[in-house]
PDB file of N, CA and C in Angstrom:
ATOM      1  N   UNK A  79     114.051 103.381  71.686  1.00  0.00           N
ATOM      2  CA  UNK A  79     114.274 102.834  73.034  1.00  0.00           C
ATOM      3  C   UNK A  79     113.225 101.778  73.329  1.00  0.00           C
ATOM      4  N   UNK A  80     113.679 100.614  73.705  1.00  0.00           N
ATOM      5  CA  UNK A  80     112.759  99.498  73.949  1.00  0.00           C
ATOM      6  C   UNK A  80     112.298  99.509  75.403  1.00  0.00           C
ATOM      7  N   UNK A  81     110.977  99.646  75.663  1.00  0.00           N
ATOM      8  CA  UNK A  81     110.514  99.724  77.060  1.00  0.00           C
ATOM      9  C   UNK A  81     110.549  98.393  77.804  1.00  0.00           C
ATOM     10  N   UNK A  82     110.569  97.277  77.062  1.00  0.00           N
ATOM     11  CA  UNK A  82     110.558  95.972  77.735  1.00  0.00           C
ATOM     12  C   UNK A  82     111.924  95.682  78.355  1.00  0.00           C
ATOM     13  N   UNK A  83     111.892  95.058  79.530  1.00  0.00           N
ATOM     14  CA  UNK A  83     113.124  94.778  80.270  1.00  0.00           C
ATOM     15  C   UNK A  83     113.668  93.406  79.907  1.00  0.00           C
ATOM     16  N   UNK A  84     114.985  93.297  79.914  1.00  0.00           N
ATOM     17  CA  UNK A  84     115.616  91.999  79.700  1.00  0.00           C
ATOM     18  C   UNK A  84     115.548  91.206  81.007  1.00  0.00           C
ATOM     19  N   UNK A  85     115.656  89.879  80.932  1.00  0.00           N
ATOM     20  CA  UNK A  85     115.619  89.075  82.174  1.00  0.00           C
ATOM     21  C   UNK A  85     116.662  89.501  83.202  1.00  0.00           C
ATOM     22  N   UNK A  86     117.846  89.932  82.743  1.00  0.00           N
ATOM     23  CA  UNK A  86     118.881  90.369  83.675  1.00  0.00           C
ATOM     24  C   UNK A  86     118.433  91.622  84.432  1.00  0.00           C
ATOM     25  N   UNK A  87     117.784  92.545  83.733  1.00  0.00           N
ATOM     26  CA  UNK A  87     117.308  93.767  84.382  1.00  0.00           C
ATOM     27  C   UNK A  87     116.192  93.453  85.377  1.00  0.00           C
ATOM     28  N   UNK A  88     115.311  92.529  84.989  1.00  0.00           N
ATOM     29  CA  UNK A  88     114.224  92.137  85.891  1.00  0.00           C
ATOM     30  C   UNK A  88     114.805  91.519  87.158  1.00  0.00           C
ATOM     31  N   UNK A  89     115.799  90.665  86.981  1.00  0.00           N
ATOM     32  CA  UNK A  89     116.456  90.017  88.120  1.00  0.00           C
ATOM     33  C   UNK A  89     117.110  91.051  89.037  1.00  0.00           C
ATOM     34  N   UNK A  90     117.785  92.026  88.448  1.00  0.00           N
ATOM     35  CA  UNK A  90     118.447  93.076  89.213  1.00  0.00           C
ATOM     36  C   UNK A  90     117.426  93.904  89.992  1.00  0.00           C
ATOM     37  N   UNK A  91     116.336  94.278  89.318  1.00  0.00           N
ATOM     38  CA  UNK A  91     115.293  95.050  89.984  1.00  0.00           C
ATOM     39  C   UNK A  91     114.678  94.258  91.126  1.00  0.00           C
ATOM     40  N   UNK A  92     114.462  92.965  90.902  1.00  0.00           N
ATOM     41  CA  UNK A  92     113.884  92.110  91.935  1.00  0.00           C
ATOM     42  C   UNK A  92     114.799  92.026  93.151  1.00  0.00           C
ATOM     43  N   UNK A  93     116.100  91.868  92.906  1.00  0.00           N
ATOM     44  CA  UNK A  93     117.077  91.818  94.000  1.00  0.00           C
ATOM     45  C   UNK A  93     117.094  93.138  94.774  1.00  0.00           C
ATOM     46  N   UNK A  94     117.090  94.253  94.050  1.00  0.00           N
ATOM     47  CA  UNK A  94     117.073  95.565  94.701  1.00  0.00           C
ATOM     48  C   UNK A  94     115.816  95.731  95.543  1.00  0.00           C
ATOM     49  N   UNK A  95     114.685  95.287  94.977  1.00  0.00           N
ATOM     50  CA  UNK A  95     113.412  95.389  95.676  1.00  0.00           C
ATOM     51  C   UNK A  95     113.463  94.608  96.990  1.00  0.00           C
ATOM     52  N   UNK A  96     113.984  93.370  96.940  1.00  0.00           N
ATOM     53  CA  UNK A  96     114.084  92.540  98.148  1.00  0.00           C
ATOM     54  C   UNK A  96     115.017  93.191  99.167  1.00  0.00           C
ATOM     55  N   UNK A  97     116.179  93.680  98.696  1.00  0.00           N
ATOM     56  CA  UNK A  97     117.146  94.263  99.630  1.00  0.00           C
ATOM     57  C   UNK A  97     116.665  95.578 100.229  1.00  0.00           C
ATOM     58  N   UNK A  98     115.729  96.250  99.524  1.00  0.00           N
ATOM     59  CA  UNK A  98     115.139  97.457 100.107  1.00  0.00           C
ATOM     60  C   UNK A  98     114.007  97.100 101.067  1.00  0.00           C
ATOM     61  N   UNK A  99     113.276  96.028 100.757  1.00  0.00           N
ATOM     62  CA  UNK A  99     112.121  95.666 101.580  1.00  0.00           C
ATOM     63  C   UNK A  99     112.533  95.087 102.931  1.00  0.00           C
ATOM     64  N   UNK A 100     113.588  94.277 102.956  1.00  0.00           N
ATOM     65  CA  UNK A 100     113.996  93.619 104.203  1.00  0.00           C
ATOM     66  C   UNK A 100     114.283  94.631 105.313  1.00  0.00           C
ATOM     67  N   UNK A 101     115.124  95.656 105.082  1.00  0.00           N
ATOM     68  CA  UNK A 101     115.365  96.624 106.171  1.00  0.00           C
ATOM     69  C   UNK A 101     114.118  97.411 106.545  1.00  0.00           C
ATOM     70  N   UNK A 102     113.295  97.751 105.543  1.00  0.00           N
ATOM     71  CA  UNK A 102     112.071  98.513 105.837  1.00  0.00           C
ATOM     72  C   UNK A 102     111.159  97.692 106.743  1.00  0.00           C
ATOM     73  N   UNK A 103     110.977  96.420 106.413  1.00  0.00           N
ATOM     74  CA  UNK A 103     110.136  95.552 107.239  1.00  0.00           C
ATOM     75  C   UNK A 103     110.743  95.380 108.627  1.00  0.00           C
ATOM     76  N   UNK A 104     112.058  95.184 108.679  1.00  0.00           N
ATOM     77  CA  UNK A 104     112.738  94.967 109.954  1.00  0.00           C
ATOM     78  C   UNK A 104     112.597  96.183 110.857  1.00  0.00           C
ATOM     79  N   UNK A 105     112.929  97.369 110.306  1.00  0.00           N
ATOM     80  CA  UNK A 105     112.852  98.581 111.127  1.00  0.00           C
ATOM     81  C   UNK A 105     111.410  98.944 111.445  1.00  0.00           C
ATOM     82  N   UNK A 106     110.494  98.619 110.530  1.00  0.00           N
ATOM     83  CA  UNK A 106     109.076  98.842 110.798  1.00  0.00           C
ATOM     84  C   UNK A 106     108.605  98.005 111.975  1.00  0.00           C
ATOM     85  N   UNK A 107     109.023  96.740 111.999  1.00  0.00           N
ATOM     86  CA  UNK A 107     108.646  95.855 113.102  1.00  0.00           C
ATOM     87  C   UNK A 107     109.279  96.334 114.410  1.00  0.00           C
ATOM     88  N   UNK A 108     110.559  96.729 114.348  1.00  0.00           N
ATOM     89  CA  UNK A 108     111.230  97.213 115.552  1.00  0.00           C
ATOM     90  C   UNK A 108     110.564  98.489 116.071  1.00  0.00           C
ATOM     91  N   UNK A 109     110.206  99.382 115.156  1.00  0.00           N
ATOM     92  CA  UNK A 109     109.536 100.617 115.534  1.00  0.00           C
ATOM     93  C   UNK A 109     108.181 100.360 116.170  1.00  0.00           C
ATOM     94  N   UNK A 110     107.460  99.376 115.611  1.00  0.00           N
ATOM     95  CA  UNK A 110     106.145  99.033 116.153  1.00  0.00           C
ATOM     96  C   UNK A 110     106.292  98.472 117.564  1.00  0.00           C
ATOM     97  N   UNK A 111     107.264  97.575 117.758  1.00  0.00           N
ATOM     98  CA  UNK A 111     107.506  97.003 119.090  1.00  0.00           C
ATOM     99  C   UNK A 111     107.901  98.116 120.075  1.00  0.00           C
ATOM    100  N   UNK A 112     108.760  99.041 119.616  1.00  0.00           N
ATOM    101  CA  UNK A 112     109.194 100.148 120.467  1.00  0.00           C
ATOM    102  C   UNK A 112     107.999 101.009 120.847  1.00  0.00           C
ATOM    103  N   UNK A 113     107.124 101.304 119.873  1.00  0.00           N
ATOM    104  CA  UNK A 113     105.941 102.122 120.148  1.00  0.00           C
ATOM    105  C   UNK A 113     105.029 101.431 121.158  1.00  0.00           C
ATOM    106  N   UNK A 114     104.825 100.123 120.960  1.00  0.00           N
ATOM    107  CA  UNK A 114     103.964  99.379 121.891  1.00  0.00           C
ATOM    108  C   UNK A 114     104.552  99.428 123.300  1.00  0.00           C
ATOM    109  N   UNK A 115     105.868  99.301 123.400  1.00  0.00           N
ATOM    110  CA  UNK A 115     106.520  99.355 124.714  1.00  0.00           C
ATOM    111  C   UNK A 115     106.475 100.751 125.321  1.00  0.00           C
ATOM    112  N   UNK A 116     106.406 101.773 124.464  1.00  0.00           N
ATOM    113  CA  UNK A 116     106.414 103.149 124.955  1.00  0.00           C
ATOM    114  C   UNK A 116     105.018 103.684 125.280  1.00  0.00           C
ATOM    115  N   UNK A 117     103.987 102.906 124.944  1.00  0.00           N
ATOM    116  CA  UNK A 117     102.624 103.374 125.229  1.00  0.00           C
ATOM    117  C   UNK A 117     102.478 103.571 126.733  1.00  0.00           C
ATOM    118  N   UNK A 118     101.955 104.712 127.158  1.00  0.00           N
ATOM    119  CA  UNK A 118     101.839 104.961 128.595  1.00  0.00           C
ATOM    120  C   UNK A 118     100.984 103.898 129.289  1.00  0.00           C
ATOM    121  N   UNK A 119     101.388 103.565 130.510  1.00  0.00           N
ATOM    122  CA  UNK A 119     100.698 102.531 131.276  1.00  0.00           C
ATOM    123  C   UNK A 119      99.235 102.920 131.530  1.00  0.00           C
ATOM    124  N   UNK A 120      99.013 104.196 131.736  1.00  0.00           N
ATOM    125  CA  UNK A 120      97.662 104.688 132.020  1.00  0.00           C
ATOM    126  C   UNK A 120      96.731 104.401 130.843  1.00  0.00           C
ATOM    127  N   UNK A 121      97.251 104.578 129.625  1.00  0.00           N
ATOM    128  CA  UNK A 121      96.447 104.338 128.431  1.00  0.00           C
ATOM    129  C   UNK A 121      96.086 102.861 128.319  1.00  0.00           C
ATOM    130  N   UNK A 122      97.067 101.976 128.521  1.00  0.00           N
ATOM    131  CA  UNK A 122      96.788 100.544 128.415  1.00  0.00           C
ATOM    132  C   UNK A 122      95.816 100.123 129.511  1.00  0.00           C
ATOM    133  N   UNK A 123      95.949 100.742 130.683  1.00  0.00           N
ATOM    134  CA  UNK A 123      95.060 100.418 131.797  1.00  0.00           C
ATOM    135  C   UNK A 123      93.616 100.805 131.459  1.00  0.00           C
ATOM    136  N   UNK A 124      93.426 102.017 130.943  1.00  0.00           N
ATOM    137  CA  UNK A 124      92.076 102.457 130.593  1.00  0.00           C
ATOM    138  C   UNK A 124      91.530 101.627 129.431  1.00  0.00           C
ATOM    139  N   UNK A 125      92.403 101.253 128.502  1.00  0.00           N
ATOM    140  CA  UNK A 125      91.980 100.414 127.382  1.00  0.00           C
ATOM    141  C   UNK A 125      91.528  99.053 127.889  1.00  0.00           C
ATOM    142  N   UNK A 126      92.275  98.478 128.825  1.00  0.00           N
ATOM    143  CA  UNK A 126      91.899  97.186 129.399  1.00  0.00           C
ATOM    144  C   UNK A 126      90.574  97.280 130.143  1.00  0.00           C
ATOM    145  N   UNK A 127      90.379  98.376 130.872  1.00  0.00           N
ATOM    146  CA  UNK A 127      89.118  98.566 131.584  1.00  0.00           C
ATOM    147  C   UNK A 127      87.951  98.683 130.608  1.00  0.00           C
ATOM    148  N   UNK A 128      88.179  99.403 129.497  1.00  0.00           N
ATOM    149  CA  UNK A 128      87.135  99.562 128.479  1.00  0.00           C
ATOM    150  C   UNK A 128      86.791  98.216 127.856  1.00  0.00           C
ATOM    151  N   UNK A 129      87.831  97.429 127.535  1.00  0.00           N
ATOM    152  CA  UNK A 129      87.618  96.095 126.962  1.00  0.00           C
ATOM    153  C   UNK A 129      86.839  95.224 127.948  1.00  0.00           C
ATOM    154  N   UNK A 130      87.217  95.273 129.226  1.00  0.00           N
ATOM    155  CA  UNK A 130      86.508  94.495 130.240  1.00  0.00           C
ATOM    156  C   UNK A 130      85.043  94.907 130.314  1.00  0.00           C
ATOM    157  N   UNK A 131      84.774  96.212 130.290  1.00  0.00           N
ATOM    158  CA  UNK A 131      83.398  96.693 130.358  1.00  0.00           C
ATOM    159  C   UNK A 131      82.581  96.192 129.171  1.00  0.00           C
ATOM    160  N   UNK A 132      83.171  96.296 127.970  1.00  0.00           N
ATOM    161  CA  UNK A 132      82.469  95.865 126.755  1.00  0.00           C
ATOM    162  C   UNK A 132      82.214  94.360 126.797  1.00  0.00           C
ATOM    163  N   UNK A 133      83.246  93.601 127.198  1.00  0.00           N
ATOM    164  CA  UNK A 133      83.087  92.144 127.241  1.00  0.00           C
ATOM    165  C   UNK A 133      82.099  91.728 128.324  1.00  0.00           C
ATOM    166  N   UNK A 134      82.138  92.421 129.469  1.00  0.00           N
ATOM    167  CA  UNK A 134      81.210  92.076 130.541  1.00  0.00           C
ATOM    168  C   UNK A 134      79.773  92.437 130.156  1.00  0.00           C
ATOM    169  N   UNK A 135      79.614  93.507 129.391  1.00  0.00           N
ATOM    170  CA  UNK A 135      78.274  93.873 128.916  1.00  0.00           C
ATOM    171  C   UNK A 135      77.726  92.810 127.984  1.00  0.00           C
ATOM    172  N   UNK A 136      78.594  92.304 127.112  1.00  0.00           N
ATOM    173  CA  UNK A 136      78.135  91.330 126.123  1.00  0.00           C
ATOM    174  C   UNK A 136      77.853  89.978 126.751  1.00  0.00           C
ATOM    175  N   UNK A 137      78.570  89.640 127.814  1.00  0.00           N
ATOM    176  CA  UNK A 137      78.387  88.321 128.436  1.00  0.00           C
ATOM    177  C   UNK A 137      77.065  88.298 129.202  1.00  0.00           C
TER     178      UNK A 137
END
């Protein structure tokens, strides 16, 4: 059994890899946007206050 791949097999694997990566990236991005939108307002508010405190301390 020859372990080296023929160019046709490499091409097929590359196509499969791309077609698997596109949905994963797409749904990953959508999930990230959904998570950011679902973050509680209180958390973002306290985070903003913390950032303001740190930045005001440094200034």
